[in-house]
CSV table of C-alpha atoms and ligand atoms in Angstrom, one decimal:
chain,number,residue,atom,x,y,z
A,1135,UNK,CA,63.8,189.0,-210.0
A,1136,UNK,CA,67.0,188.0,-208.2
A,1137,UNK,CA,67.1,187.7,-204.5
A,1138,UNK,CA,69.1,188.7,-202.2
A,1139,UNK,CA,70.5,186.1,-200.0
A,1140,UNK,CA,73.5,186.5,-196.7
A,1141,UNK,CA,74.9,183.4,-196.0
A,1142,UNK,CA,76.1,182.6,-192.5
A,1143,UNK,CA,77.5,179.2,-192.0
A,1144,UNK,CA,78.8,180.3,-188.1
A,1145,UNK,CA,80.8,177.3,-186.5
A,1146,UNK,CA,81.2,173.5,-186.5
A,1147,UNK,CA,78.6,171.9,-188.7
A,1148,UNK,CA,76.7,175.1,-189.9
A,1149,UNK,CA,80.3,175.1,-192.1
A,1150,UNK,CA,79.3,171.8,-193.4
A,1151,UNK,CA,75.4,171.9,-194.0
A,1152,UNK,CA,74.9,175.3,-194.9
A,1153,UNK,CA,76.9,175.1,-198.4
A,1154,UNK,CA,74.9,171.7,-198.4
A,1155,UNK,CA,71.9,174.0,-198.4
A,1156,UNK,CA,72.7,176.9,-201.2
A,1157,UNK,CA,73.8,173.7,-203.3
A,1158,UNK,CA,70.5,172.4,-203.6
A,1159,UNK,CA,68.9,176.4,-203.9
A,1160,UNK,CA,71.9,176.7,-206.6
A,1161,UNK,CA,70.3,173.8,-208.3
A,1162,UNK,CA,66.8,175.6,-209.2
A,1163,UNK,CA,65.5,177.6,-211.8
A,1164,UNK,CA,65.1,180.6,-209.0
A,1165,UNK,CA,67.7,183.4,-209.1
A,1166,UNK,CA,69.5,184.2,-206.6
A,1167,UNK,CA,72.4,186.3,-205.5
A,1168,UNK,CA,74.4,184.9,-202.2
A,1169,UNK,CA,76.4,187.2,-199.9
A,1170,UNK,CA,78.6,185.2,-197.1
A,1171,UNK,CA,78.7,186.7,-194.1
A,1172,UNK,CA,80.6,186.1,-191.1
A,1173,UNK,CA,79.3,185.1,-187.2
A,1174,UNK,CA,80.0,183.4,-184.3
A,1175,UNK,CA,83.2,182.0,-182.4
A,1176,UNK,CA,85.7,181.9,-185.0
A,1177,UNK,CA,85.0,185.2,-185.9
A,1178,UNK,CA,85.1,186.3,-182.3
A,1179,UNK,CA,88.2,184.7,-181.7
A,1180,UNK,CA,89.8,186.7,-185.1
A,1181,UNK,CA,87.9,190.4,-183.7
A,1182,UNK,CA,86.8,190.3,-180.6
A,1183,UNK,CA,82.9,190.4,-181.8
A,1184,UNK,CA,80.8,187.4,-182.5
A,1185,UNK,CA,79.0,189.5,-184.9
A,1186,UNK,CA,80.3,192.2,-186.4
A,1187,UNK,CA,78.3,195.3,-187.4
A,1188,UNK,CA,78.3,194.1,-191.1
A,1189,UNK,CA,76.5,191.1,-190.9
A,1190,UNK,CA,73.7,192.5,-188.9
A,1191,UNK,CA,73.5,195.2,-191.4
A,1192,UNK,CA,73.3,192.9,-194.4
A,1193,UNK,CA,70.9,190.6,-192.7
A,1194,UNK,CA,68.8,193.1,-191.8
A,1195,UNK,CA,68.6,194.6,-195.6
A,1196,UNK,CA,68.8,191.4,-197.2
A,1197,UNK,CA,65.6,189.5,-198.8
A,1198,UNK,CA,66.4,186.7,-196.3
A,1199,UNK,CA,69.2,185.4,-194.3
A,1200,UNK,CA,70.0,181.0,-194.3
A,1201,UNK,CA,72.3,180.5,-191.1
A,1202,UNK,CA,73.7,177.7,-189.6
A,1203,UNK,CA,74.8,177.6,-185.9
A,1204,UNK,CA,77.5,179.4,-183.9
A,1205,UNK,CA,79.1,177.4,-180.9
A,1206,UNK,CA,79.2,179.7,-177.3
A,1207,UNK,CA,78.5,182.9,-178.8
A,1208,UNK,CA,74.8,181.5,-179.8
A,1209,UNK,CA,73.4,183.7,-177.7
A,1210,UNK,CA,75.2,186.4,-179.1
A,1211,UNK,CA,74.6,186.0,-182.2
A,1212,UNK,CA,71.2,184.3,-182.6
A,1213,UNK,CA,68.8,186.7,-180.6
A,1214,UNK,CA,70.7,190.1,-182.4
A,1215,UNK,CA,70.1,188.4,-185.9
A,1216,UNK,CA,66.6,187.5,-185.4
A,1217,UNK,CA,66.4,190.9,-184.0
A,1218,UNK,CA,67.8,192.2,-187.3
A,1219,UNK,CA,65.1,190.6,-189.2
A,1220,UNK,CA,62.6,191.7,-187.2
A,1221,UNK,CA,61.2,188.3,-186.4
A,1222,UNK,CA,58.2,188.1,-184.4
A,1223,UNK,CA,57.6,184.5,-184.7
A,1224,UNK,CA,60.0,181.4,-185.2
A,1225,UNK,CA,58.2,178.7,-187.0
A,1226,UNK,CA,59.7,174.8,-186.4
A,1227,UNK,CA,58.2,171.9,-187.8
A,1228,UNK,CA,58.5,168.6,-186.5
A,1229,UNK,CA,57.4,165.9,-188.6
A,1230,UNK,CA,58.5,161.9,-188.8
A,1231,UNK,CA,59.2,160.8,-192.2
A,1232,UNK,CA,58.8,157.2,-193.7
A,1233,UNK,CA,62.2,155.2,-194.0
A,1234,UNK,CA,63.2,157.1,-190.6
A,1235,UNK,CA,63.3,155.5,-187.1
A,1236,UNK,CA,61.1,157.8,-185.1
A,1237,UNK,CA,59.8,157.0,-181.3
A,1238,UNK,CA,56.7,158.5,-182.3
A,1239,UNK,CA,56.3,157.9,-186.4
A,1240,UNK,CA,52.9,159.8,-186.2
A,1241,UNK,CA,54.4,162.8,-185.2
A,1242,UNK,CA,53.5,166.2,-187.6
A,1243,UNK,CA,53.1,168.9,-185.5
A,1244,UNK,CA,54.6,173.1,-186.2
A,1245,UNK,CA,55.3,174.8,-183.5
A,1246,UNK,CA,54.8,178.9,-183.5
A,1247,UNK,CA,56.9,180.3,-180.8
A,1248,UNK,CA,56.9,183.3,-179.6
A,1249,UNK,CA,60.6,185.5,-181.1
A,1250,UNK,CA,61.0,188.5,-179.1
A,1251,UNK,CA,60.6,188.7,-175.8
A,1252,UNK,CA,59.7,186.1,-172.3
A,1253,UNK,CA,62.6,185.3,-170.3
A,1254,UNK,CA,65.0,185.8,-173.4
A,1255,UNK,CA,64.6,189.4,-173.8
A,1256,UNK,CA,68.1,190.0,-172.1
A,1257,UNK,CA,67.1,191.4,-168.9
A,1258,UNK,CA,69.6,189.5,-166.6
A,1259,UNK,CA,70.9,190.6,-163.8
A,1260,UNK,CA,74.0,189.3,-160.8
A,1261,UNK,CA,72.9,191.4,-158.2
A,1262,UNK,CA,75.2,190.3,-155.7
A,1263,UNK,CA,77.4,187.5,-154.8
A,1264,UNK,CA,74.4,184.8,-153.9
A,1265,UNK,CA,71.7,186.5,-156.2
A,1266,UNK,CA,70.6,186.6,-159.7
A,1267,UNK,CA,67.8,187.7,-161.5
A,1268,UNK,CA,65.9,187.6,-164.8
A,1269,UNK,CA,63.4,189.9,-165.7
A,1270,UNK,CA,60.2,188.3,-168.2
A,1271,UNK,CA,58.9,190.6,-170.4
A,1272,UNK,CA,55.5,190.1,-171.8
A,1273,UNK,CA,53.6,192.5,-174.4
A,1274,UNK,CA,49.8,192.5,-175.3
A,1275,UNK,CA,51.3,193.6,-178.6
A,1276,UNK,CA,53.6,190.9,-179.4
A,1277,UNK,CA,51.1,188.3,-178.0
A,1278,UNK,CA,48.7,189.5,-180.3
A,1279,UNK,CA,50.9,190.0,-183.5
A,1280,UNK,CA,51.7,185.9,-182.6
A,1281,UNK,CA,48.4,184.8,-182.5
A,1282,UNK,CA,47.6,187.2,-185.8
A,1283,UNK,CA,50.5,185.4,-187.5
A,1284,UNK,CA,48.7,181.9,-186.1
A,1285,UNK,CA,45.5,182.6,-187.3
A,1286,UNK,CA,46.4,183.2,-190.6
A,1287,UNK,CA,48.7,180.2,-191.2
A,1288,UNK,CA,46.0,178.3,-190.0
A,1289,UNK,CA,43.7,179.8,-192.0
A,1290,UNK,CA,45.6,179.6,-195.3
A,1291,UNK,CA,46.3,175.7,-194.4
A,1292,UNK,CA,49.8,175.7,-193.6
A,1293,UNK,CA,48.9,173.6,-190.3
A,1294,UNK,CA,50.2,169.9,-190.8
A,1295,UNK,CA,46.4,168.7,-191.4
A,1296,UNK,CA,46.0,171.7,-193.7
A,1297,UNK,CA,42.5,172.0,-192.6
A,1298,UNK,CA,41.6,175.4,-191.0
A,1299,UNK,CA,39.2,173.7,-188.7
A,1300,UNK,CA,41.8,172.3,-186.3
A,1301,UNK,CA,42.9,175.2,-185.6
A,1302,UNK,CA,45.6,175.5,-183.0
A,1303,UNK,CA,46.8,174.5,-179.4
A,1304,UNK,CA,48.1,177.4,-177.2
A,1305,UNK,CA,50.8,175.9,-174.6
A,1306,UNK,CA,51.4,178.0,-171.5
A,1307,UNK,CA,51.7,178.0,-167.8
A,1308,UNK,CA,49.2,180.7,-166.5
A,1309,UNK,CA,48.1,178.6,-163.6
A,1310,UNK,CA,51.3,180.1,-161.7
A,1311,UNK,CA,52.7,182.8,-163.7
A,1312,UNK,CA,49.5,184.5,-163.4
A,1313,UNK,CA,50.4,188.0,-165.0
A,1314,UNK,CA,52.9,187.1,-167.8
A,1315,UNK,CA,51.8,184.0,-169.3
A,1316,UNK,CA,48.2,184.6,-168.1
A,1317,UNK,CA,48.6,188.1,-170.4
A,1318,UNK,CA,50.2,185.7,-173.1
A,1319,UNK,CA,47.2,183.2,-173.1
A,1320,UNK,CA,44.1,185.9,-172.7
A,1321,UNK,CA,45.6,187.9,-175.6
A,1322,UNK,CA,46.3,184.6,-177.7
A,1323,UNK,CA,42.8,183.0,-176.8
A,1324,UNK,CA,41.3,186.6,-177.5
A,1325,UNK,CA,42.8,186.8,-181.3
A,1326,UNK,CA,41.4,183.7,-182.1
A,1327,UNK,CA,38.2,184.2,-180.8
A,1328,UNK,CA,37.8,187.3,-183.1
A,1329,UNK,CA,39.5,185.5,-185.9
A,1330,UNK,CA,36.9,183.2,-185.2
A,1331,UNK,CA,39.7,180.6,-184.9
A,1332,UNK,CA,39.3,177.6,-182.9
A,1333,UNK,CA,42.1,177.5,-180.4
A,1334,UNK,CA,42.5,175.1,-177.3
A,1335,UNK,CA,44.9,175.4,-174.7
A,1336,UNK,CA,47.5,173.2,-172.6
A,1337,UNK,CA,49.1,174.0,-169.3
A,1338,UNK,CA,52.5,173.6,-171.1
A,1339,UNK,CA,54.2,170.7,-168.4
A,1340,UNK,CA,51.1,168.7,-168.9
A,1341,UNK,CA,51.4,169.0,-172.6
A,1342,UNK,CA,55.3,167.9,-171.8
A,1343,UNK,CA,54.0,164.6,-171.1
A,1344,UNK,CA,50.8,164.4,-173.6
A,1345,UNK,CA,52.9,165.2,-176.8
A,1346,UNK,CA,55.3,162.3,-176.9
A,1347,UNK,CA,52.4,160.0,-175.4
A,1348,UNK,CA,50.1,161.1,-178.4
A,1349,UNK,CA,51.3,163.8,-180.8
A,1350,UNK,CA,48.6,162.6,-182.7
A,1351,UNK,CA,46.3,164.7,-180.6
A,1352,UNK,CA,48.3,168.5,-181.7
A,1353,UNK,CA,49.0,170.2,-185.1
A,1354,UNK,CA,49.8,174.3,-184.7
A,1355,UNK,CA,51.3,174.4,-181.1
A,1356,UNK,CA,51.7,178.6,-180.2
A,1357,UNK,CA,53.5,178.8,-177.6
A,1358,UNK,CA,56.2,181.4,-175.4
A,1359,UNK,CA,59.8,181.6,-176.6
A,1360,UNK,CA,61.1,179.4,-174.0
A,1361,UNK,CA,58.7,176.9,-174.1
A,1362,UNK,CA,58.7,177.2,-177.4
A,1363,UNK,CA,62.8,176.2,-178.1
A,1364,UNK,CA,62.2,173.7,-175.2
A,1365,UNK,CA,59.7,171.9,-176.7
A,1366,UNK,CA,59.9,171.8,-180.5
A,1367,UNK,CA,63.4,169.9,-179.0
A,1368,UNK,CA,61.4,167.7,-177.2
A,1369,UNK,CA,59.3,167.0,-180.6
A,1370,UNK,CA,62.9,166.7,-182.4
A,1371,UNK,CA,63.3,163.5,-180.3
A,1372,UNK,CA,60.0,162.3,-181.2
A,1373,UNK,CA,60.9,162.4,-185.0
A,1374,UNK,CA,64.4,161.2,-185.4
A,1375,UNK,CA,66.5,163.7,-183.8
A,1376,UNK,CA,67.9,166.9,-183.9
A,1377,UNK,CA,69.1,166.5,-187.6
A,1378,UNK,CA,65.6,166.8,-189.5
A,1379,UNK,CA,64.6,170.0,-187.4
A,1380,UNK,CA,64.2,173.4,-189.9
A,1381,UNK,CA,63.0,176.5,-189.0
A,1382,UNK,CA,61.8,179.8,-189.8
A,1383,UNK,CA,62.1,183.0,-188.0
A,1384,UNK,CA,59.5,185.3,-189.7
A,1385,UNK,CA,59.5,189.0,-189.7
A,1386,UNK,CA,57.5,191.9,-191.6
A,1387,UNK,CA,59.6,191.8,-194.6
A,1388,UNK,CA,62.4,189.8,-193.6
A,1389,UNK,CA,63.4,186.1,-192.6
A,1390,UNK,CA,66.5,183.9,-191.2
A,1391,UNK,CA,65.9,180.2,-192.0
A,1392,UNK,CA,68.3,178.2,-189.6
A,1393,UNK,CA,67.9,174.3,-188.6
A,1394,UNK,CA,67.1,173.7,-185.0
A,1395,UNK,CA,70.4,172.3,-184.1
A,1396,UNK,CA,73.7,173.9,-183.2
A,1397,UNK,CA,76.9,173.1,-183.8
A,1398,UNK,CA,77.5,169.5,-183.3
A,1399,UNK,CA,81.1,169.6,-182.1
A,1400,UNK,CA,81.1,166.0,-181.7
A,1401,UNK,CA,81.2,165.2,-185.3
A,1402,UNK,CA,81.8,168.5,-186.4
A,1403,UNK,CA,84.7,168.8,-189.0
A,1404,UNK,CA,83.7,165.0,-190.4
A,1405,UNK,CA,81.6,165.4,-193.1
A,1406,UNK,CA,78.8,163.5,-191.4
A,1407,UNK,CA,76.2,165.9,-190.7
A,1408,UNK,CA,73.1,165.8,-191.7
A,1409,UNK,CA,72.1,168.1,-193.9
A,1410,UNK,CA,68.5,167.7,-193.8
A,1411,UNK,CA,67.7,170.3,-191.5
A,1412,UNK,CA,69.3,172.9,-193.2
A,1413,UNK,CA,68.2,171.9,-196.7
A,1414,UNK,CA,64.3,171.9,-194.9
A,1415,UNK,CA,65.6,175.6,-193.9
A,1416,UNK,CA,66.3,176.6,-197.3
A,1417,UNK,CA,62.3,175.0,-198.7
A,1418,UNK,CA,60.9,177.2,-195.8
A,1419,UNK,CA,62.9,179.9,-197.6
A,1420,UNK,CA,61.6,179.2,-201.1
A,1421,UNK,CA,58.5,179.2,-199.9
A,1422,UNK,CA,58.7,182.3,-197.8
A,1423,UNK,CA,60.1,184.6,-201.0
A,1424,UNK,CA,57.0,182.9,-202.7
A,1425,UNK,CA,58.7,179.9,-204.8
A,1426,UNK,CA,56.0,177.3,-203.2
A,1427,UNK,CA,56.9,174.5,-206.1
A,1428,UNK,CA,60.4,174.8,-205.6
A,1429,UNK,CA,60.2,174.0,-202.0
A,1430,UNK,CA,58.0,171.3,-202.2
A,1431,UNK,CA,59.9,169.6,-204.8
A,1432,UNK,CA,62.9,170.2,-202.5
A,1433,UNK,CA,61.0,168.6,-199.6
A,1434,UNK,CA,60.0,165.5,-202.1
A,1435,UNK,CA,63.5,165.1,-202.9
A,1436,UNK,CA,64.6,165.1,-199.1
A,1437,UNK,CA,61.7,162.8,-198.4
A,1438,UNK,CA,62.9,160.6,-201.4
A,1439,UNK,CA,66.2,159.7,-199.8
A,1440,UNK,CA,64.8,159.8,-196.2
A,1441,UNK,CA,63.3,156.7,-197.0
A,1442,UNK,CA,65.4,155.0,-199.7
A,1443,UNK,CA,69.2,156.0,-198.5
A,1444,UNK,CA,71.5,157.1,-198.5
A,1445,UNK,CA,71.3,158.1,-194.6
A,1446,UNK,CA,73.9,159.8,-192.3
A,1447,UNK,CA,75.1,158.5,-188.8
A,1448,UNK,CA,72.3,160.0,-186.9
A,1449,UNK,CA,69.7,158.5,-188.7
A,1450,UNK,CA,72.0,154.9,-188.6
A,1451,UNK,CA,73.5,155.0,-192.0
A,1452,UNK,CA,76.9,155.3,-192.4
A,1453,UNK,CA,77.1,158.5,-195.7
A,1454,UNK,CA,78.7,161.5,-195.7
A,1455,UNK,CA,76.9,164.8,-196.1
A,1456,UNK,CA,78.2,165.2,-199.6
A,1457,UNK,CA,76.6,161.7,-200.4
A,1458,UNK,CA,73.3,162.5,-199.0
A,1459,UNK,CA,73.5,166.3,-200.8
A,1460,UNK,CA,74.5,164.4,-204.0
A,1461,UNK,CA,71.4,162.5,-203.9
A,1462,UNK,CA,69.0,164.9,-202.8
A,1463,UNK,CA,70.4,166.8,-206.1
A,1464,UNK,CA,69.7,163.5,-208.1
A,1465,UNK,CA,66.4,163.8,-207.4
A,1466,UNK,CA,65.7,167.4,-208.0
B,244,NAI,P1,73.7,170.4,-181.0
B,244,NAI,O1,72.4,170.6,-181.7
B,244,NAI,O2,74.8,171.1,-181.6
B,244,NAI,O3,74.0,168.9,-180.8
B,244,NAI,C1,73.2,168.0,-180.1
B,244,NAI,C2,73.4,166.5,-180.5
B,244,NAI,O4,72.7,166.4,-181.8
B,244,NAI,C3,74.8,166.2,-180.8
B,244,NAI,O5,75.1,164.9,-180.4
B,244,NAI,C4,75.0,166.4,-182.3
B,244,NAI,O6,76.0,165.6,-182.8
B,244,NAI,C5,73.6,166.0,-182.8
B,244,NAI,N1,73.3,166.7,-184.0
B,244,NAI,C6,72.9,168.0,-184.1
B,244,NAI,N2,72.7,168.3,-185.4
B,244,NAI,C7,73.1,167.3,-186.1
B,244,NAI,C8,73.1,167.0,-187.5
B,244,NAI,N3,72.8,168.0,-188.5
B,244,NAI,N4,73.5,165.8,-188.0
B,244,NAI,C9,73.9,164.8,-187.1
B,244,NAI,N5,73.8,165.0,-185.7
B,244,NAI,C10,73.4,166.2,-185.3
B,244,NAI,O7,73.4,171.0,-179.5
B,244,NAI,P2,74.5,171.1,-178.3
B,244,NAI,O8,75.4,170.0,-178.3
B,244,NAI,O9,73.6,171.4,-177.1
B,244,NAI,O10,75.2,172.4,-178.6
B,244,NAI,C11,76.5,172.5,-179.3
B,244,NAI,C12,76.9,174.0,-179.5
B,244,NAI,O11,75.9,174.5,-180.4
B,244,NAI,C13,76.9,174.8,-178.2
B,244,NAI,O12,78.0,175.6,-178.3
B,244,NAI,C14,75.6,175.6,-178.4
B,244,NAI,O13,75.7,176.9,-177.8
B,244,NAI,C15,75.4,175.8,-179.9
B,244,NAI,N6,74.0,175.9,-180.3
B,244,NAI,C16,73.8,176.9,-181.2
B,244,NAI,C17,72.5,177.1,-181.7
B,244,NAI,C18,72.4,178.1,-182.8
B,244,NAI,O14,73.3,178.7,-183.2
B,244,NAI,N7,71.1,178.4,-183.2
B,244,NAI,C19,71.4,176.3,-181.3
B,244,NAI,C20,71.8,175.2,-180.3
B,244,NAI,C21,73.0,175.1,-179.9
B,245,MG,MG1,67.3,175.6,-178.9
């Protein structure tokens, strides 16, 4: 069975790492049929829309979408493509690798953030010349459907310790907003506790400070959508930067896989990205359409010239993307 994949490279680097990405997917003995697909500022600047109506629509009936990063339209076109997928949770890994200079080389946690709604639900508002206001929109039902979602990736040992007894961490800050994140953390706590899932919690500016001290200490974090993209960046710093950061925003029968980072217009156009993140995007993909061997053989190749070379700029090597793609292939 083929699937059916858009492509959206988007801006700056997502130009550069993405086609790094469907090289290595290219390389496999899965099938595949790729659709390119246009988003973000260039496109803007061409139409006048940062997403037009037929990418959404393609994501949306596509078997998954792999994207890279759009520059000040993000917003635009991020939230209305996860949207289009109908992702409820966005899944980012943070893990250290050996061969890479990490402040924190014990780090191996996955963050489970929340995808829909908290303060990035779009309900902003200039309501006169000295005010503004943002409204934070928290569900019982998308609460729940995140700590379903948690429950079972613990339970099927997709946590880093793949043991289902460590169950998960749920970050919030209930303590002082009482009736949305205090909503967010009953409803979490209460899914696990029928799920008969052992969850603990952290007030989530305390856990700011406890994660880089000890990441040791976490494995699943779940967690709000703002906390959620602030955090797994925080964990990004922890591992080697911004450059090794996949993720995974999950829907019902749909997914974009997209690394963590944006852009990069300070190196974008050079041919020194690296693609790690995005080729860690596209194994989440295998693995999400159900090609579990393929992905882990892509992550042991990416793994394989984490630690012997070559390495780009941001990990303090001096390759190109190409070079690093070239040798990921070698492995494969
Ligand atoms: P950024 O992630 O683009 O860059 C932050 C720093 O990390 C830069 O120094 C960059 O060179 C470095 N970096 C990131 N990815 C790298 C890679 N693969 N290889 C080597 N170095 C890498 O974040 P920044 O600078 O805050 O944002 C730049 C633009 O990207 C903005 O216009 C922002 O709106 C957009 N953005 C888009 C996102 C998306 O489309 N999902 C996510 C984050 C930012
Ligand atoms: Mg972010």
């Amino acid at each position: 069975m083929s699937h059916d994949i858009v492509v959206i490279e988007g801006d700056g680097i997502g130009r550069e790492v993405v086609p790094a990405a469907v090289d290595v997917l290219e390389a496999l003995p899965v099938d595949f049929e790729f659709v390119e697909a246009e988003a973000g500022d260039a496109v803007k600047e061409r139409t006048g829309e940062a997403l037009p109506a037929e990418t959404y629509e393609r994501a949306a009936e596509a078997d998954a979408t792999l994207f890279g990063a759009a520059g000040e339209t993000a917003a635009d076109v991020i939230l209305p493509l996860r949207e289009a997928v109908d992702s409820f949770v966005n899944i980012r890994p943070a893990k250290a690798y050996p061969g890479v200079d990490a402040l924190q080389p014990e780090t191996d946690v996955v963050f489970l953030r929340e995808n829909t709604e908290g303060v990035y639900s779009g309900h902003e508002n200039r309501l006169s010349d000295d005010l503004s206001t943002l409204t934070r929109v928290v569900t019982s039902s998308a609460s729940r459907e995140l700590a379903e979602f948690a429950c079972e990736f613990v339970d099927d040992g997709r946590g880093p310790a793949g043991d289902p007894d460590e169950g998960f961490t749920v970050a919030h800050k209930a303590n002082v907003m009482r009736e949305t994140d205090g909503r967010f953390r009953e409803e979490v706590l209460a899914v696990a506790d029928e799920r008969d899932v052992d969850a603990d919690e952290e007030l989530m500016d305390a856990f700011a400070t406890k994660l880089p001290l000890d990441p040791t200490q976490y494995g699943v974090i779940v967690c709000p959508n703002l906390a959620g993209d602030v955090l797994s960046d925080l964990a990004a710093g922890l591992v080697g930067g911004l450059g090794l950061l996949p993720s995974a925003n999950v829907g019902h029968d749909n997914a974009l896989f997209e690394p963590v980072h944006g852009t990069a217009p300070d190196i974008a156009g050079e041919g020194i990205a690296n693609p790690t993140a995005a080729i860690l995007s596209a194994a989440m993909l295998l693995e999400y359409l159900g090609h579990v061997e393929e992905g882990q053989r892509v992550r042991d190749a990416v793994e394989g010239v984490l630690s012997d070379g070559p390495r780009t700029g941001d990990l303090g090597g001096d390759a190109t993307t190409d070079e690093v793609t070239a040798a990921i292939l070698d492995r494969l």
